[in-house]
Structure formats: structure tokens, C-alpha cells
Coordinates of C-alpha atoms and ligand atoms in Angstrom, one line a residue:
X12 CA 14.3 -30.3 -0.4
X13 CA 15.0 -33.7 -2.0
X14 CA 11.8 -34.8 -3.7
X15 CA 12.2 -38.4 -2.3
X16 CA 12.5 -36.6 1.2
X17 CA 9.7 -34.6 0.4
X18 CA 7.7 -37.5 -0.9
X19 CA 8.2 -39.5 2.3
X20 CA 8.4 -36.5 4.9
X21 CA 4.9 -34.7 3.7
X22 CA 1.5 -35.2 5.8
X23 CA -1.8 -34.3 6.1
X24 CA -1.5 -31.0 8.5
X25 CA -4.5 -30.2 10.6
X26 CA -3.7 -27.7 12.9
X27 CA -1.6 -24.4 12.5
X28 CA -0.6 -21.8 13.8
X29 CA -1.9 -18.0 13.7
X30 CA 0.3 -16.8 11.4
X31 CA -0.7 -15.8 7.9
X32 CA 0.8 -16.5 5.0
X33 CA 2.6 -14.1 2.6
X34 CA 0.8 -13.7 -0.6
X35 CA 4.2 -14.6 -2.3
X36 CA 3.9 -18.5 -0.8
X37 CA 0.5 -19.0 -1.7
X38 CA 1.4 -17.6 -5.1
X39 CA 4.2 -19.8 -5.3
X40 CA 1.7 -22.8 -4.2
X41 CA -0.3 -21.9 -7.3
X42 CA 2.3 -21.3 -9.7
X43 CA 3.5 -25.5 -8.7
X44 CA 0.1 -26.6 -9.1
X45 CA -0.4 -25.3 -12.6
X46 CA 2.8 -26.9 -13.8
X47 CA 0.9 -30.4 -13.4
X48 CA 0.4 -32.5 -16.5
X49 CA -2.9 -32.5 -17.5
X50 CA -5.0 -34.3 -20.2
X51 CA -4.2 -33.1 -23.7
X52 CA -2.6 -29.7 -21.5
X53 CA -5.6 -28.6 -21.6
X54 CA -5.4 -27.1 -17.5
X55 CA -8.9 -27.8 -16.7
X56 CA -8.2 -25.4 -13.4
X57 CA -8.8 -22.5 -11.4
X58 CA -7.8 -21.7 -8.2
X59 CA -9.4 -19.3 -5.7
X60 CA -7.0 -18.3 -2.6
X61 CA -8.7 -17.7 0.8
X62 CA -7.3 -15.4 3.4
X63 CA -10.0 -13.3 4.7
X64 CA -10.5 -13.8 8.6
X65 CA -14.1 -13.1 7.8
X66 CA -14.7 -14.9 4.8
X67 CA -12.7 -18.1 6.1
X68 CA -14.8 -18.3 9.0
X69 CA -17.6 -19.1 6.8
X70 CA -15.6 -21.3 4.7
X71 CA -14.8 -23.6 7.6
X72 CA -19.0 -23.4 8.5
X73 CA -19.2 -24.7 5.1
X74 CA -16.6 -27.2 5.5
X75 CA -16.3 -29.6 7.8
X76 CA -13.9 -31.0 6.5
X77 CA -11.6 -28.7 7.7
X78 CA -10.5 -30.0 11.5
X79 CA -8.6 -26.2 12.8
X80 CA -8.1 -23.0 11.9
X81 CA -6.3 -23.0 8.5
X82 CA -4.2 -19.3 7.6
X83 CA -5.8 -19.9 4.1
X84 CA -7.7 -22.2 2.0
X85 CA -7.3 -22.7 -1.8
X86 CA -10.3 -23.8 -3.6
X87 CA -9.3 -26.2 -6.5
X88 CA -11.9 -26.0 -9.5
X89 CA -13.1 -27.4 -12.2
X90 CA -13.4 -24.5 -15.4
X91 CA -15.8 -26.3 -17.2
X92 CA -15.3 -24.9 -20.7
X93 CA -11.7 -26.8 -20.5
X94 CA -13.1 -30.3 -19.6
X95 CA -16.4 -32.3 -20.6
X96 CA -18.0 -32.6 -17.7
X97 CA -20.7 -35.4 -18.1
X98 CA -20.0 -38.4 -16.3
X99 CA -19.1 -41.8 -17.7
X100 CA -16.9 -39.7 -20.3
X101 CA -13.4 -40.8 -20.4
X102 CA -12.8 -37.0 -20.3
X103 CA -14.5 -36.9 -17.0
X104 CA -12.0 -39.4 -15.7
X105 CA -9.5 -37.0 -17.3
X106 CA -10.0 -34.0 -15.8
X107 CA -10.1 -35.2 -12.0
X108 CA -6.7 -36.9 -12.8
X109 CA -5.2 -33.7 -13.7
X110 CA -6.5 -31.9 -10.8
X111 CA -5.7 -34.5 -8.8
X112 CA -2.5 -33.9 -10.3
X113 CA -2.5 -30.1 -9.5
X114 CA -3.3 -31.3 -6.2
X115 CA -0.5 -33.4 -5.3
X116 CA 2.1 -30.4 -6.6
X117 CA 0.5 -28.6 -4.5
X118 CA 0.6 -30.4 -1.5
X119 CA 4.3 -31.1 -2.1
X120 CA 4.7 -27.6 -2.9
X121 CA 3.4 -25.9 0.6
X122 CA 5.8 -28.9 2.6
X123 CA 8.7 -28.2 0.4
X124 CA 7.9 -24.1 1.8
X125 CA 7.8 -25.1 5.1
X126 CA 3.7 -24.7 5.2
X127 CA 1.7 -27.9 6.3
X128 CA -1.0 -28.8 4.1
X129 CA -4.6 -31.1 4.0
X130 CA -6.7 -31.3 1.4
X131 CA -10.4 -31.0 2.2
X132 CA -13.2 -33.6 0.0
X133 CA -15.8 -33.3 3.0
X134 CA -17.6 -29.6 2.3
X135 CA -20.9 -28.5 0.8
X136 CA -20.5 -27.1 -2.4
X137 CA -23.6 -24.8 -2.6
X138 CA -22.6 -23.2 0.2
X139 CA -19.0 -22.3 -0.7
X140 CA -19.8 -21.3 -4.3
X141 CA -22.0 -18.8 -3.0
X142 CA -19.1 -17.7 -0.3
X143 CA -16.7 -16.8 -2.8
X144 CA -19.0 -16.2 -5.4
X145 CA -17.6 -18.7 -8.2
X146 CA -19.0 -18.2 -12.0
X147 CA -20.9 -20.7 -13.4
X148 CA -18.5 -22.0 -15.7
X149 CA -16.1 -23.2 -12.6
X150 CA -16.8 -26.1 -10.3
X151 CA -15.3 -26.2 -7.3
X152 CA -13.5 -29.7 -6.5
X153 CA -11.5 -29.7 -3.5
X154 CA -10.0 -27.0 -0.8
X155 CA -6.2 -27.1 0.6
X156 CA -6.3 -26.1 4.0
X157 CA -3.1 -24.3 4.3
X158 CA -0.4 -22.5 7.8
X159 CA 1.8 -22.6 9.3
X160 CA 2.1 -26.2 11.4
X161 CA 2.0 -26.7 14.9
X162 CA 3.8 -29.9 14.6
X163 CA 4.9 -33.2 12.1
X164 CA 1.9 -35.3 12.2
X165 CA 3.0 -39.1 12.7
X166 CA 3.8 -41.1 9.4
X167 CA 0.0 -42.5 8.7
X168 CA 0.2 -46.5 8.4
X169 CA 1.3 -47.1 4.1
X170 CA 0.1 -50.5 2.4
X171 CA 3.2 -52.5 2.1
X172 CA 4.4 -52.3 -1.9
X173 CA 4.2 -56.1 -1.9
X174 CA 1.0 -55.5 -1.9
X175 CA 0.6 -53.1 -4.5
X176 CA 3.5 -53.4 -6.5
X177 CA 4.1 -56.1 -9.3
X178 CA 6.3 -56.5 -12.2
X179 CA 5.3 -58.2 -15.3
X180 CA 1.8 -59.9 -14.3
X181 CA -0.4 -59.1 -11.1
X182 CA 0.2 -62.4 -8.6
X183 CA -3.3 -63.7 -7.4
X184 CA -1.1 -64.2 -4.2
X185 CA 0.0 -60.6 -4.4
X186 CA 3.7 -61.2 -4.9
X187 CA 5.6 -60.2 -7.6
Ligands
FMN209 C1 -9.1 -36.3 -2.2 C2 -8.8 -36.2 -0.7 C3 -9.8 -35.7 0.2 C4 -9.5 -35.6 1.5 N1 -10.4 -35.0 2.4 C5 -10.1 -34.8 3.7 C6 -11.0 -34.2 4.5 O1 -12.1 -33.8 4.2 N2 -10.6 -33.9 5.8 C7 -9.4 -34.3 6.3 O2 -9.1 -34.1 7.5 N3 -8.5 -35.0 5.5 C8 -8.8 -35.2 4.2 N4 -7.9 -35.8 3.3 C9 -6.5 -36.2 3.8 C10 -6.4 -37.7 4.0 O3 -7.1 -38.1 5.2 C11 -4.9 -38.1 4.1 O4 -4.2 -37.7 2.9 C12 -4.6 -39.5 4.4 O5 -5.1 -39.9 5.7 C13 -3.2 -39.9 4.3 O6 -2.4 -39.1 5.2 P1 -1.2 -38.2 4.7 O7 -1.7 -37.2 3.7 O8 -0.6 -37.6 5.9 O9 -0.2 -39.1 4.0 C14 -8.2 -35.9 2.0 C15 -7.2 -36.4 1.1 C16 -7.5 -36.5 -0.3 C17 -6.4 -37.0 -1.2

């Protein structure tokens, strides 16, 4: 796919269908969202994929974030001994850039393979480290809700790029 289509043809996808995902794709997801740029490369990241009937059920308990029944759900982290993570730290700002980086290939990533995609900020993190278990040294971030969708979600309303676009100097009127 075009990346211009896939920039402007990607969505948030909240419900799927039942079928799982072959290991291959998600591996595939993972392998795009480690080719993000990242703050002095230093791929602050770990990624923990999800595909366990069982174990997503409690997942989604944990998240409710999460509106249907996703195939899998990668958990975006944090590996602590690759970023500073004390607040206020310009390498704090750092590292949630470069996930949020990871992110974004990886949202592009699952659209571009024909999955549909959400990312997930609304869960409880106690609950979901002790779910999958995560070592102290990783933080978990953000989940991908992941399948198979059930349909194109409509295009969600977009600021106008007068609005956020300038060239040269910002316009207190907001025109360029
Ligand atoms: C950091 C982040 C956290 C998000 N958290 C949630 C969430 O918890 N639940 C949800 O349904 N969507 C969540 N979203 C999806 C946004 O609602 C969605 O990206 C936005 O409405 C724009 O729609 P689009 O992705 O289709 O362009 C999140 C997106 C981002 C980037």
C-alpha cells in the first residue's frame, strides 16, 4: 500500500472479527515497530504479544479501554534500563516519543496487513503486569488491540492544516 494511502486510509478499529491472527503477522507488526527512530537508537522497547483466549479475557477485565473482542493485544513497554525514567528529564520526554514512534509503525503496519488496529491508553497497569507477568525492569505503556475488522470505521473529524500548519512564523490569526 501507498504510505500516503495508508496514512489517510488507517483508523482506530474497535471491533473484529473471530479470527486469529497468524503468529507470522503479529511478528511482522513487531518487526515494523522496532524499525522506529528512537532517541540516540537507544530502542527503549519491549513488546509482549497476546493471543491466549484465556489470558485475553483478563486482559480486557483489566482494560477498559478496549471496546470488543480484540484477536490479540500487544503490550508496548517501557525497558527501563534503556531510558531514564524520572520525570521532568528531557530523556523522559525522549523515550515516550520513540515509543510513540514504535507505535505509529505499528499501527500503520497492521492496516498496511489488512488487520485493523486501536491503541489502548485507558487500562490499569497493576493489574496487567501481574497478567503477563512483566519483570521489573519493563514498564508497560500502551496495548494495540489487534483482528481482523468487521468494517472501515468513518474518517474521524481532522483539524484543518490552516490551523496547525505554518510556514516561517506562527500567525496569531492562525494563517500562514
Ligand atoms: C495514546 C493513545 C491512546 C488511546 N487510547 C484509546 C483507548 O483507551 N480506547 C480507545 O477506544 N481508543 C483509544 N485511542 C484511539 C483514539 O481515540 C483515536 O486514535 C482517535 O480518536 C483518532 O481516530 P483514528 O485513530 O481513527 O484516526 C488512543 C489513541 C492514542 C494515540
Amino acid at each position: 500500500m501507498d504510505l500516503m494511502e495508508a496514512l489517510r486510509t488507517r483508523r482506530s478499529v474497535r471491533q473484529w472479527t473471530s479470527d486469529p491472527i497468524p503468529d507470522e503477522k503479529l511478528k511482522e507488526l513487531v518487526e515494523a515497530a522496532a524499525r522506529a527512530p528512537s532517541g540516540s537508537n537507544n530502542q527503549p522497547w519491549a513488546f509482549v504479544i497476546i493471543r491466549e483466549p484465556g489470558r485475553l479475557k483478563r486482559l480486557r477485565a483489566a482494560a477498559p479501554g478496549i471496546a470488543g473482542r480484540a484477536a490479540a493485544v500487544i503490550l508496548i513497554c517501557l525497558d527501563r534500563r534503556l531510558g531514564d525514567e524520572t520525570p521532568g528529564t528531557s530523556e523522559y520526554d525522549m523515550v515516550h516519543l520513540s515509543l510513540g514512534a514504535a507505535m505509529q509503525n505499528l499501527l500503520l503496519a497492521a492496516h498496511d496487513l489488512g488487520l485493523g488496529a486501536c491503541a489502548i491508553g485507558s487500562f490499569h497497569p497493576a493489574s496487567l503486569e501481574s497478567i503477563v507477568s512483566l519483570p521489573p525492569h519493563l514498564e508497560l505503556k500502551l496495548l494495540i488491540a489487534l483482528g481482523f475488522p468487521v468494517s472501515q470505521p468513518d474518517a474521524p473529524a481532522l483539524r484543518p492544516l490552516s490551523e496547525v500548519c505554518y510556514f516561517e512564523e506562527v500567525g496569531s490569526d492562525g494563517e500562514h
